[in-house]
Structure formats: structure tokens, C-alpha cells
Amino acid sequence: MASHIDNLFYKNSDEFFAANAGMGLTYDDVSLATCFSDVLPRMTRLDTTISDKIALSLPIMSADMDTVTESRMAIAMALHGGIGMIHYNMSNADQIDKVRRVKTYVHGMIDRPATVPADITVGDVLALIEREDYNFSTFPVVDAAGKLLGLLRGGVVKSRHADHKVGDVMIPREQVLTIQEKDLGGDPIATADRIFLEHIGTNKILVVDAQDHLRGLFTLSDIERIRDEAGTDAIRPSRDENFRLRCGASVAVPRYPDGRVNYDALNEHVSNLVAVGVDAIIISTAHGHSAGVGECVRFVRDHFKDLTIIAGNVTSGEGVEFLADAGADSVKIGQGPGSICSTRIVAGVGIPQLTALYVSAQAAKKKGVRIIADGGITKSGDIVKALTQADCVMLGGMLAGCKEAPGKIMEINGKLYKEYRGMGSMEAMRHGSAARYGHDLRNSKVTKVAPEGVEALKEVSGSVDQILITLAGGVQSGLGYLGAPDLKTLRERARFIRVTMAGQRESAPHDIVEIKTTPGSKA
């Protein structure tokens, strides 16, 4: 009897969405029913794929927005098992450089360590530490060309030695423990760990190139922390076959003044991105089910057979099939759900996100492609619901306040904020994203276009790792409640029920004065 009653109220995906055909539903409109579980949250795995070539241990990517993802964000995302998508509101050369920074980043190695010259005094170093607010006092010593001369130990950086020259008190070059950049191998952390074990009592390894220029620095404390974390968590850094962090980049559709696609420019830019190691590119506009996007996806697939291509955005099964047939590996789903997107208000189009995901997922299964839930996520529970249909989620607003996001921090009434804007906002379009929305503000005298996004502020929210750890924990809790050890089982066991406005209110903390907001939750 109990089973019969459950099945009457709690429906699996196919039954639930068929029963609600014609109704646009988003995350807060539904709740998931719990199941018998012998799975603890810490036992769950969040592994997913966004193509046959790219696996992630965290099903989250950062949005290709100019207030969300550049190299710092992409590095942080990859280190925590996801992937960052670098935006295109910059010159091609700048975007290539940012991808290069991600691909050449060595986990655990400080790639631009603070240095001092040999001809200044220890007193000058003390002033430098105070001025820059450094929390360390050991410095590599280099000449004007960056060639390593020695190492200034923190033990001598004291006021009593203020008058001594750095060159007189440093450890000379021949006594400094170094490793050549080319000898780091496929696992630099293991290499550094082995060297530290062979040189007990040493807590710094300097990395140099063939000409003895300083290239980086390992510290014992960093290596020990990383080694302690290894193997204790299901979340692993996203790396390619050469042990480099994974990174994606968004590509604009270049056009001639008459509207034709400039395939030469497209081919040149994608070629340069591939040359520096980009793992995936995104070809997306606000309306991905369009001739121009299809043409570009087809062109890139024909010329770059092994490159992961993500295309979008669409909200229909036909749109998914169209982009899959053109050659996309993954399709972004979402038109108007973002917190700074006004497409539905301005243009009157778009489908509430959860319904769009279900419809799109049916076509994706048929075509053998992945789908990415792009927009509308404000808390970890939304990610759990999205992953009942999608292979991965894309986050913008939840990451825009992180210190790794681009943009300056501003203080307003004692609180710290960062700028966050939609790529369809007027300011973002002036900086290059107008093509995404079918406009050209750089080469046209027509400036009275209708923006499909707004400019806003996000309160500074700490570091990416704090946000991602909290979100991953929430998703793992969701899997635990459904007795799902992985995302595949989550999709199989998910049962839905619609909730009323009163039910939505009941779902959140209520009738209290909250004194501490849960990190990663919607305030």
C-alpha cells in the first residue's frame, strides 16, 4: 500500500514532466522525494563528462562571462575538479595568453614568487614586507634579467641586520636547492615531495630554466598540504593527458560588415587557442538554434576533429538535435534564467529552466551528446535538481563575488562588492559581446539596441574553494538522501513533486531571526 501511495504522488522524470506538459517549471517549483539509502554523502562520487575526451570530478563549470572567468578563476575551477570557460570580451591575444597561463600553471608551485635584488639592504626588504603586507620573509635573489643569484632566508630578515646588503647575507646560488623546469615530469607534486624527503630540513625548492632564470618556487608546507589531501577526497583536479589543468574558452562568431561569417578569422583564432592547449571551446549566442551558430560549429568540427565543442544556448529538443548534428559535443541549455539576464522580459522568449532541461535531455540521449544547465542556480539544491537531467552545470552569479573573479572590489556602506553584469547588458556589449545578441556596436552607428541583461553588484564571498566545497557537499547530501552513489544513479532514482508557494516558503528557514547564513545558500 505504501509503495502504491508513493508512486501516486512522487513521479520519475518521464512521468512527472509528461504530467506537467505545457507547464514551465524551474527549480523552486519542484522538490525531490527521498529514497531508502545505504549511501553516506561522503561515499558519493560526482564524476561526469562534458565530452568523450573531458571528464570532471566536479560537475561545475564557471561561466564564460567577463565578470566571472579569466585565468585565476579557470585555475581555481580546475584545481577543484571542474573547468573554467574564459570569456571573449578581450582581444584574441589576451584570451590566448589567459589560456596559456592556465595550461602552464603548476599546482603547488608559486610561478611568480616575490624576489629581491642583491644590492639592497635587509632594511629595504623589511620595508618591502611591510609595504606589500607579505606574510613571509624568505625571498629568491635575482639579477635584473631574472637570473638566480641566491636565497635570502627569513631567519636573517631582522631589524638587527638592517644595514647588511642582501648579497652579503644570502645563501649563495651554488648552495640553493633547485630543480630544472624540464625535470618536473608528469607529476610535479610527487617530484617536489621526493626532493624534500631527500633533503630533510630544507623547506624551499627553486625552479629554474636552462639559463638559470627563476621560474618558480615550491614550499614544503604547500607540498605537505597537497599530499595530505590527495586520496582523501572524491574531488580531483581536472587535468589533461599531459598533467596540465584543463581550460575552456568562449569564441565569438567573427563577421564581415555585411554579416557573413569570417571563417579565416575564426580558423586563425581557434588554431591559436588549440596551439596553447585549450581543451574546449564554446560557440554560443543567446539563440544557438540559428544558422550562424550551426555554420560555425560545423566549420570548427570539420577543421578540428578532436576538439571538444560546446554550443548553445537553446531550450528545445530541436535545438539540441540541430547543434549535435552540426558537431557539438555538449549543448548549453538556458535562455533567460540567469539572475542578470532579462531576455524573457525584453524579448518575451525562454523556457523555465527545469522544463527546458528535461525536454533537451531527451534529444541529447537520442543524439549521444551532453547538456549543460546554464543559469538560474542559486543554491546547491538547485544543482542536485539540475543534475537529474543535465551532465554539468554552469555557474555565474554564485562565483562572481569570489576573489578569483575579474573586477575591482568596491566598498559601499561598509560592505565589499564586485561588479557582475550580464553579457547582454549594454556595457558588456560595448566591450564586445554584442554579437552574442545579434548586434554590432563596434562597427555600427545604431546604438539604440535592446539590452538583454543588467549590470549589478555581488557581495564579495571569499574564495572559489570555499564556495565549491560547500556546493559539492550539498550535492553529495542530495545524493545521499536518494541513496545514489553517483550521478547516473541520481537520474535513475529521482522522483519529483510540484510544490506550492507555501511549500517553497516552508522549504527555507522561516519564522526565525537568522544569525548566520549558510555559505553557498541563497540569502
XYZ file of C-alpha atoms in Angstrom:
523
model
C 0.000 0.000 0.000
C 2.805 2.414 0.944
C 4.554 1.804 -2.363
C 1.312 2.464 -4.231
C 0.763 5.732 -2.361
C 4.336 6.879 -3.049
C 4.006 6.177 -6.746
C 0.763 8.110 -6.853
C 2.401 11.283 -5.576
C 6.099 11.017 -6.431
C 6.849 10.566 -10.131
C 10.025 9.752 -12.006
C 11.249 12.232 -14.621
C 9.321 10.887 -17.594
C 6.030 10.523 -15.711
C 6.366 13.840 -13.895
C 7.207 16.040 -16.871
C 4.634 14.287 -19.079
C 2.006 15.014 -16.420
C 3.126 18.660 -16.421
C 3.405 19.068 -20.188
C 2.612 22.625 -21.164
C 3.731 23.926 -17.774
C 7.099 25.670 -17.490
C 8.793 24.606 -14.248
C 12.011 25.735 -12.650
C 13.990 24.574 -9.647
C 11.900 26.080 -6.860
C 8.715 24.662 -8.402
C 9.670 21.091 -7.519
C 11.168 19.007 -4.757
C 12.785 15.571 -4.859
C 11.415 12.680 -2.830
C 13.890 10.804 -0.642
C 14.585 7.086 -1.075
C 15.936 4.284 1.074
C 19.669 4.856 1.345
C 22.713 2.957 2.482
C 24.919 5.644 0.940
C 26.586 8.273 3.088
C 27.240 11.645 1.413
C 30.996 11.257 1.805
C 30.792 7.976 -0.129
C 29.279 9.587 -3.231
C 31.124 10.484 -6.433
C 30.250 13.451 -8.623
C 32.197 12.379 -11.718
C 30.799 13.429 -15.073
C 31.875 14.101 -18.652
C 31.288 17.038 -20.961
C 32.623 15.145 -23.984
C 34.189 11.787 -24.735
C 37.569 13.387 -24.048
C 36.908 15.518 -20.956
C 35.984 14.024 -17.589
C 35.378 16.130 -14.485
C 35.210 15.035 -10.869
C 33.015 18.051 -10.063
C 30.111 18.719 -12.477
C 30.527 22.500 -12.386
C 31.973 24.955 -14.903
C 32.379 28.688 -14.446
C 30.523 30.884 -16.930
C 32.226 32.493 -19.904
C 31.340 35.965 -18.613
C 33.666 38.946 -18.341
C 32.900 39.391 -14.649
C 33.326 35.690 -13.836
C 36.070 33.791 -15.662
C 39.613 34.705 -16.567
C 42.782 32.741 -15.792
C 42.604 32.935 -11.974
C 39.053 31.584 -11.924
C 39.853 28.894 -14.503
C 42.847 27.710 -12.463
C 40.766 27.542 -9.281
C 37.955 25.669 -11.043
C 40.301 23.050 -12.489
C 42.092 22.555 -9.169
C 38.732 21.693 -7.602
C 37.654 19.213 -10.263
C 35.609 21.498 -12.521
C 36.546 23.628 -15.502
C 36.579 27.353 -16.259
C 35.472 28.924 -19.529
C 37.399 32.106 -20.297
C 35.224 34.845 -21.817
C 35.879 36.565 -25.152
C 35.305 40.220 -24.207
C 39.002 40.913 -24.748
C 41.457 40.853 -27.613
C 42.267 37.478 -29.153
C 45.858 37.840 -27.943
C 44.729 38.458 -24.360
C 42.425 35.442 -24.405
C 45.196 33.223 -25.755
C 47.530 34.496 -23.031
C 44.973 33.708 -20.330
C 44.509 30.174 -21.636
C 48.287 29.785 -21.715
C 48.508 30.843 -18.067
C 46.089 28.109 -17.063
C 47.812 25.451 -19.140
C 51.273 26.313 -17.812
C 50.202 26.570 -14.170
C 51.891 24.030 -11.921
C 49.830 23.027 -8.898
C 51.706 23.754 -5.712
C 54.339 25.861 -7.457
C 54.390 29.613 -6.978
C 55.022 30.650 -10.578
C 55.749 34.321 -9.896
C 57.456 34.380 -6.500
C 58.355 37.732 -4.970
C 62.072 38.381 -5.411
C 64.659 40.880 -4.241
C 67.918 42.134 -5.815
C 71.290 41.562 -4.180
C 72.276 45.227 -3.862
C 69.560 46.391 -1.427
C 69.736 46.135 2.359
C 67.841 43.905 4.744
C 66.206 47.092 5.988
C 64.888 47.670 2.467
C 63.462 44.146 2.490
C 61.737 44.778 5.825
C 60.190 47.921 4.349
C 59.060 45.926 1.308
C 57.404 43.309 3.535
C 55.532 45.990 5.445
C 54.535 47.905 2.331
C 53.240 44.856 0.453
C 51.849 43.195 3.588
C 53.727 39.954 2.883
C 53.240 37.150 5.398
C 56.634 35.621 4.555
C 60.230 36.814 4.756
C 62.203 34.374 2.566
C 62.989 35.642 -0.942
C 64.846 34.340 -4.000
C 67.555 36.803 -5.022
C 67.798 37.542 -8.751
C 69.604 39.944 -11.049
C 67.928 42.394 -13.438
C 67.422 39.639 -16.028
C 65.761 37.289 -13.539
C 68.775 35.002 -13.186
C 69.033 33.297 -9.808
C 71.795 34.620 -7.525
C 70.847 33.112 -4.194
C 68.212 32.795 -1.462
C 67.560 35.264 1.344
C 66.458 33.270 4.401
C 63.742 34.610 6.672
C 65.992 33.992 9.652
C 68.267 36.907 8.705
C 65.500 39.328 7.701
C 65.508 41.102 11.066
C 65.914 44.703 12.096
C 69.247 43.921 13.793
C 70.648 43.112 10.330
C 69.013 46.085 8.606
C 72.281 47.609 7.373
C 73.601 44.439 5.746
C 73.400 44.017 1.989
C 71.221 41.142 0.776
C 74.125 39.817 -1.288
C 76.294 39.552 1.835
C 73.807 37.509 3.925
C 72.022 35.388 1.301
C 72.648 31.699 0.671
C 74.809 31.745 -2.493
C 73.496 30.206 -5.697
C 75.651 27.081 -5.531
C 74.115 26.146 -2.169
C 70.476 26.735 -3.124
C 68.357 23.629 -3.741
C 66.982 23.884 -7.290
C 65.370 21.769 -9.969
C 65.251 22.424 -13.678
C 61.822 23.157 -15.092
C 62.190 20.381 -17.668
C 62.774 17.815 -14.894
C 59.466 18.373 -13.083
C 57.959 15.478 -15.025
C 54.320 14.485 -15.302
C 53.652 14.813 -11.560
C 55.479 17.895 -10.214
C 53.991 17.418 -6.743
C 55.488 13.924 -6.454
C 58.809 15.208 -7.794
C 58.964 18.050 -5.261
C 57.873 15.725 -2.443
C 60.677 13.285 -3.288
C 63.283 16.071 -3.294
C 62.104 17.372 0.078
C 62.355 13.853 1.503
C 65.916 13.580 0.170
C 66.878 16.933 1.719
C 65.449 16.829 5.245
C 65.432 20.252 6.857
C 65.001 22.137 3.558
C 61.695 23.904 3.081
C 62.176 25.649 -0.296
C 62.905 24.345 -3.790
C 63.550 26.894 -6.537
C 62.648 26.026 -10.127
C 64.939 27.345 -12.872
C 65.136 27.107 -16.651
C 68.113 26.011 -18.735
C 69.626 29.517 -18.468
C 69.187 29.543 -14.673
C 66.371 32.084 -14.722
C 63.958 31.717 -11.809
C 60.720 30.054 -12.960
C 59.004 29.123 -9.718
C 59.134 28.069 -6.095
C 57.905 25.069 -4.099
C 57.455 25.268 -0.330
C 57.442 22.233 1.931
C 54.257 23.331 3.703
C 52.345 23.548 0.413
C 53.547 20.128 -0.743
C 52.672 18.503 2.588
C 49.194 20.028 2.500
C 48.578 18.810 -1.053
C 49.890 15.312 -0.281
C 47.714 15.093 2.832
C 44.668 15.991 0.748
C 45.450 13.501 -2.033
C 43.331 10.385 -1.924
C 41.062 11.664 0.832
C 38.510 13.348 -1.397
C 36.439 12.331 -4.387
C 37.162 15.732 -5.938
C 40.337 15.615 -8.038
C 41.948 18.331 -10.179
C 40.885 18.349 -13.822
C 43.956 17.562 -15.894
C 44.717 16.653 -19.481
C 46.887 13.747 -20.599
C 49.994 15.913 -20.057
C 49.043 16.690 -16.430
C 48.121 20.281 -17.299
C 44.997 21.845 -15.847
C 42.004 21.802 -18.160
C 40.624 25.051 -19.516
C 37.989 26.195 -21.996
C 37.437 29.419 -23.896
C 34.429 31.083 -25.443
C 34.704 32.109 -29.081
C 32.785 34.934 -30.721
C 31.434 34.441 -34.230
C 33.534 36.895 -36.302
C 31.645 38.535 -39.142
C 32.291 40.822 -42.060
C 30.382 44.155 -42.178
C 27.768 42.561 -44.446
C 27.016 39.861 -41.854
C 28.884 36.949 -43.435
C 30.941 34.790 -41.076
C 34.674 35.488 -41.312
C 35.877 31.893 -41.398
C 39.519 32.853 -41.846
C 39.478 34.829 -38.598
C 37.597 32.025 -36.820
C 40.059 29.401 -38.021
C 43.077 31.506 -37.022
C 41.824 32.193 -33.509
C 40.743 28.619 -32.769
C 44.075 27.371 -34.170
C 45.956 29.665 -31.802
C 43.842 28.529 -28.837
C 44.495 24.884 -29.697
C 48.204 25.625 -30.021
C 48.385 26.773 -26.386
C 46.407 23.735 -25.239
C 42.765 24.799 -24.875
C 40.627 21.761 -24.024
C 37.224 23.020 -25.139
C 35.709 25.968 -26.920
C 32.238 27.405 -26.558
C 30.394 28.743 -29.588
C 27.292 30.236 -28.116
C 24.852 33.042 -28.575
C 21.600 33.898 -26.888
C 19.908 31.898 -29.672
C 22.008 28.868 -30.544
C 19.339 27.305 -32.760
C 20.340 29.601 -35.592
C 22.022 29.324 -38.974
C 25.157 31.246 -37.973
C 25.914 29.157 -34.909
C 25.263 25.941 -36.802
C 27.623 27.016 -39.583
C 30.385 27.893 -37.122
C 30.048 24.644 -35.169
C 30.167 22.682 -38.413
C 33.227 24.608 -39.617
C 35.149 24.107 -36.356
C 34.250 20.421 -36.235
C 35.463 19.936 -39.820
C 38.772 21.665 -39.092
C 39.411 20.482 -35.515
C 38.295 16.873 -35.346
C 39.442 16.155 -31.793
C 38.476 19.429 -30.110
C 35.626 19.446 -27.598
C 32.952 21.845 -28.856
C 30.242 23.265 -26.607
C 27.439 25.147 -28.324
C 24.277 26.950 -27.315
C 22.159 28.315 -25.931
C 18.893 26.503 -26.648
C 15.814 25.351 -24.738
C 14.300 22.817 -27.137
C 14.902 19.290 -28.298
C 15.098 20.539 -31.883
C 17.810 22.982 -30.857
C 19.847 20.217 -29.233
C 19.497 17.971 -32.284
C 20.460 20.837 -34.600
C 23.701 21.579 -32.732
C 24.500 17.898 -32.223
C 24.149 17.286 -35.966
C 26.454 20.236 -36.594
C 29.145 18.609 -34.465
C 28.739 19.827 -30.882
C 29.815 17.517 -28.054
C 27.825 19.422 -25.423
C 24.914 21.825 -25.661
C 24.231 24.659 -23.228
C 20.636 24.887 -22.063
C 19.182 28.152 -20.812
C 17.553 31.257 -22.252
C 16.783 33.868 -19.655
C 17.200 32.074 -16.282
C 20.310 33.973 -15.140
C 19.999 36.475 -12.305
C 21.314 39.286 -14.525
C 19.537 38.179 -17.724
C 16.429 39.982 -18.966
C 15.836 38.098 -22.234
C 12.409 36.863 -21.171
C 11.326 40.365 -20.187
C 12.789 42.127 -23.232
C 12.103 39.559 -25.940
C 9.269 37.555 -24.407
C 11.007 34.241 -25.060
C 12.577 31.492 -22.961
C 11.515 28.409 -21.030
C 11.734 27.936 -17.250
C 14.928 26.031 -16.687
C 13.923 22.629 -15.324
C 11.365 22.000 -18.053
C 13.898 23.149 -20.651
C 16.442 20.719 -19.250
C 14.088 17.748 -19.354
C 12.987 18.408 -22.942
C 16.592 18.980 -24.035
C 17.825 15.881 -22.222
C 15.534 13.649 -24.272
C 17.074 14.887 -27.502
C 20.584 14.687 -26.046
C 20.110 10.993 -25.183
C 18.957 10.325 -28.706
C 21.965 12.105 -30.226
C 24.559 10.935 -27.705
C 25.627 14.421 -26.596
C 25.838 16.063 -23.178
C 23.870 19.014 -21.896
C 24.969 21.796 -19.568
C 22.486 23.605 -17.331
C 23.352 27.280 -17.769
C 21.690 29.764 -15.422
C 19.143 30.011 -12.648
C 21.121 28.194 -9.960
C 21.241 29.950 -6.595
C 21.960 27.100 -4.163
C 23.319 23.572 -4.027
C 19.827 22.055 -4.041
C 19.260 23.592 -7.476
C 22.374 21.793 -8.709
C 21.028 18.463 -7.451
C 17.769 19.054 -9.352
C 19.617 20.196 -12.480
C 21.815 17.094 -12.463
C 18.764 14.838 -12.600
C 18.661 15.962 -16.253
C 21.999 17.586 -17.130
C 25.600 16.351 -17.177
C 27.058 19.549 -15.773
C 26.006 22.983 -14.516
C 27.426 26.391 -15.408
C 27.641 28.987 -12.645
C 27.928 32.745 -12.983
C 26.343 34.698 -10.158
C 27.393 32.224 -7.472
C 31.055 32.754 -8.413
C 31.047 36.433 -9.373
C 31.748 37.605 -5.825
C 34.803 35.371 -5.376
C 38.237 36.921 -5.133
C 39.281 34.930 -8.221
C 36.630 36.613 -10.393
C 37.769 39.579 -12.523
C 36.949 43.077 -11.378
C 37.821 45.512 -8.659
C 36.412 45.352 -5.174
C 34.394 48.381 -4.046
C 33.111 49.313 -0.620
C 29.540 50.556 -0.125
C 28.209 51.292 3.353
C 30.863 49.132 4.944
C 30.270 46.103 2.683
C 32.516 44.876 -0.129
C 31.141 44.242 -3.623
C 32.261 43.215 -7.103
C 30.667 44.169 -10.403
C 28.536 41.470 -12.042
C 26.845 42.024 -15.363
C 25.045 40.030 -17.975
C 26.803 39.556 -21.302
C 23.669 41.086 -22.811
C 23.996 44.254 -20.728
C 24.798 47.431 -22.606
C 28.233 47.783 -21.003
C 29.241 44.192 -21.801
C 28.026 44.575 -25.382
C 30.119 47.727 -25.766
C 33.134 45.634 -24.781
C 32.497 43.012 -27.453
C 29.624 40.669 -26.606
C 27.045 42.411 -28.803
C 27.427 39.727 -31.466
C 26.091 37.190 -28.984
C 22.773 39.034 -29.132
C 22.761 39.796 -32.837
C 24.078 43.383 -32.598
C 27.286 45.127 -33.615
C 28.035 48.173 -31.501
C 31.633 48.465 -32.660
C 31.013 48.836 -36.375
C 27.510 50.279 -36.420
C 26.184 53.759 -35.859
C 22.998 52.213 -34.473
C 23.331 52.203 -30.692
C 19.681 52.033 -29.657
C 19.629 48.262 -29.196
C 17.624 46.488 -26.516
C 19.927 45.121 -23.809
C 19.066 41.609 -22.610
C 20.981 41.821 -19.349
C 21.581 44.150 -16.455
C 24.594 45.462 -14.558
C 24.696 44.698 -10.848
C 26.894 44.140 -7.816
C 27.657 40.917 -5.963
C 28.780 40.950 -2.363
C 32.320 39.611 -2.016
C 32.020 35.983 -0.958
C 35.537 34.734 -0.267
C 37.453 32.251 -2.388
C 36.297 29.791 -5.023
C 37.420 26.812 -2.959
C 35.120 27.816 -0.102
C 32.150 28.101 -2.473
C 32.870 24.882 -4.376
C 33.492 22.806 -1.252
C 30.146 23.950 0.150
C 28.317 23.312 -3.133
C 29.911 19.888 -3.595
C 28.939 18.963 -0.047
C 25.352 19.999 -0.694
C 25.177 17.942 -3.887
C 26.659 14.938 -2.080
C 23.997 15.337 0.609
C 21.340 15.281 -2.079
C 22.735 12.055 -3.495
C 22.820 10.574 -0.003
C 19.128 11.315 0.540
C 18.289 9.484 -2.680
C 20.603 6.551 -2.000
C 22.596 7.422 -5.114
C 26.356 6.753 -5.079
C 26.824 8.646 -8.342
C 25.091 10.946 -10.820
C 23.889 8.108 -13.051
C 22.010 6.593 -10.135
C 20.679 10.017 -9.155
C 18.967 10.295 -12.546
C 17.508 6.816 -12.202
C 16.180 7.316 -8.671
C 14.985 10.917 -8.885
C 11.243 11.340 -8.158
C 9.561 14.723 -8.368
C 6.641 16.524 -6.865
C 5.444 20.053 -7.507
C 5.366 22.439 -4.563
C 3.121 25.410 -3.895
C 4.242 28.894 -2.910
C 3.574 27.904 0.690
C 5.696 24.819 0.134
C 8.521 26.970 -1.201
C 8.348 29.153 1.892
C 8.334 26.073 4.107
C 11.450 24.769 2.328
C 13.670 27.611 3.549
C 14.391 28.687 7.127
C 11.355 30.653 8.280
C 9.733 32.310 11.288
C 13.123 32.978 12.850
C 15.761 35.679 13.014
C 18.742 34.036 11.328
C 22.094 34.994 12.846
C 24.343 33.178 10.379
C 23.673 32.423 6.720
C 24.827 29.058 5.433
C 27.722 29.510 2.936
C 26.664 28.854 -0.651
C 22.977 29.235 0.135
C 20.614 31.855 -1.154
C 20.401 34.662 1.369
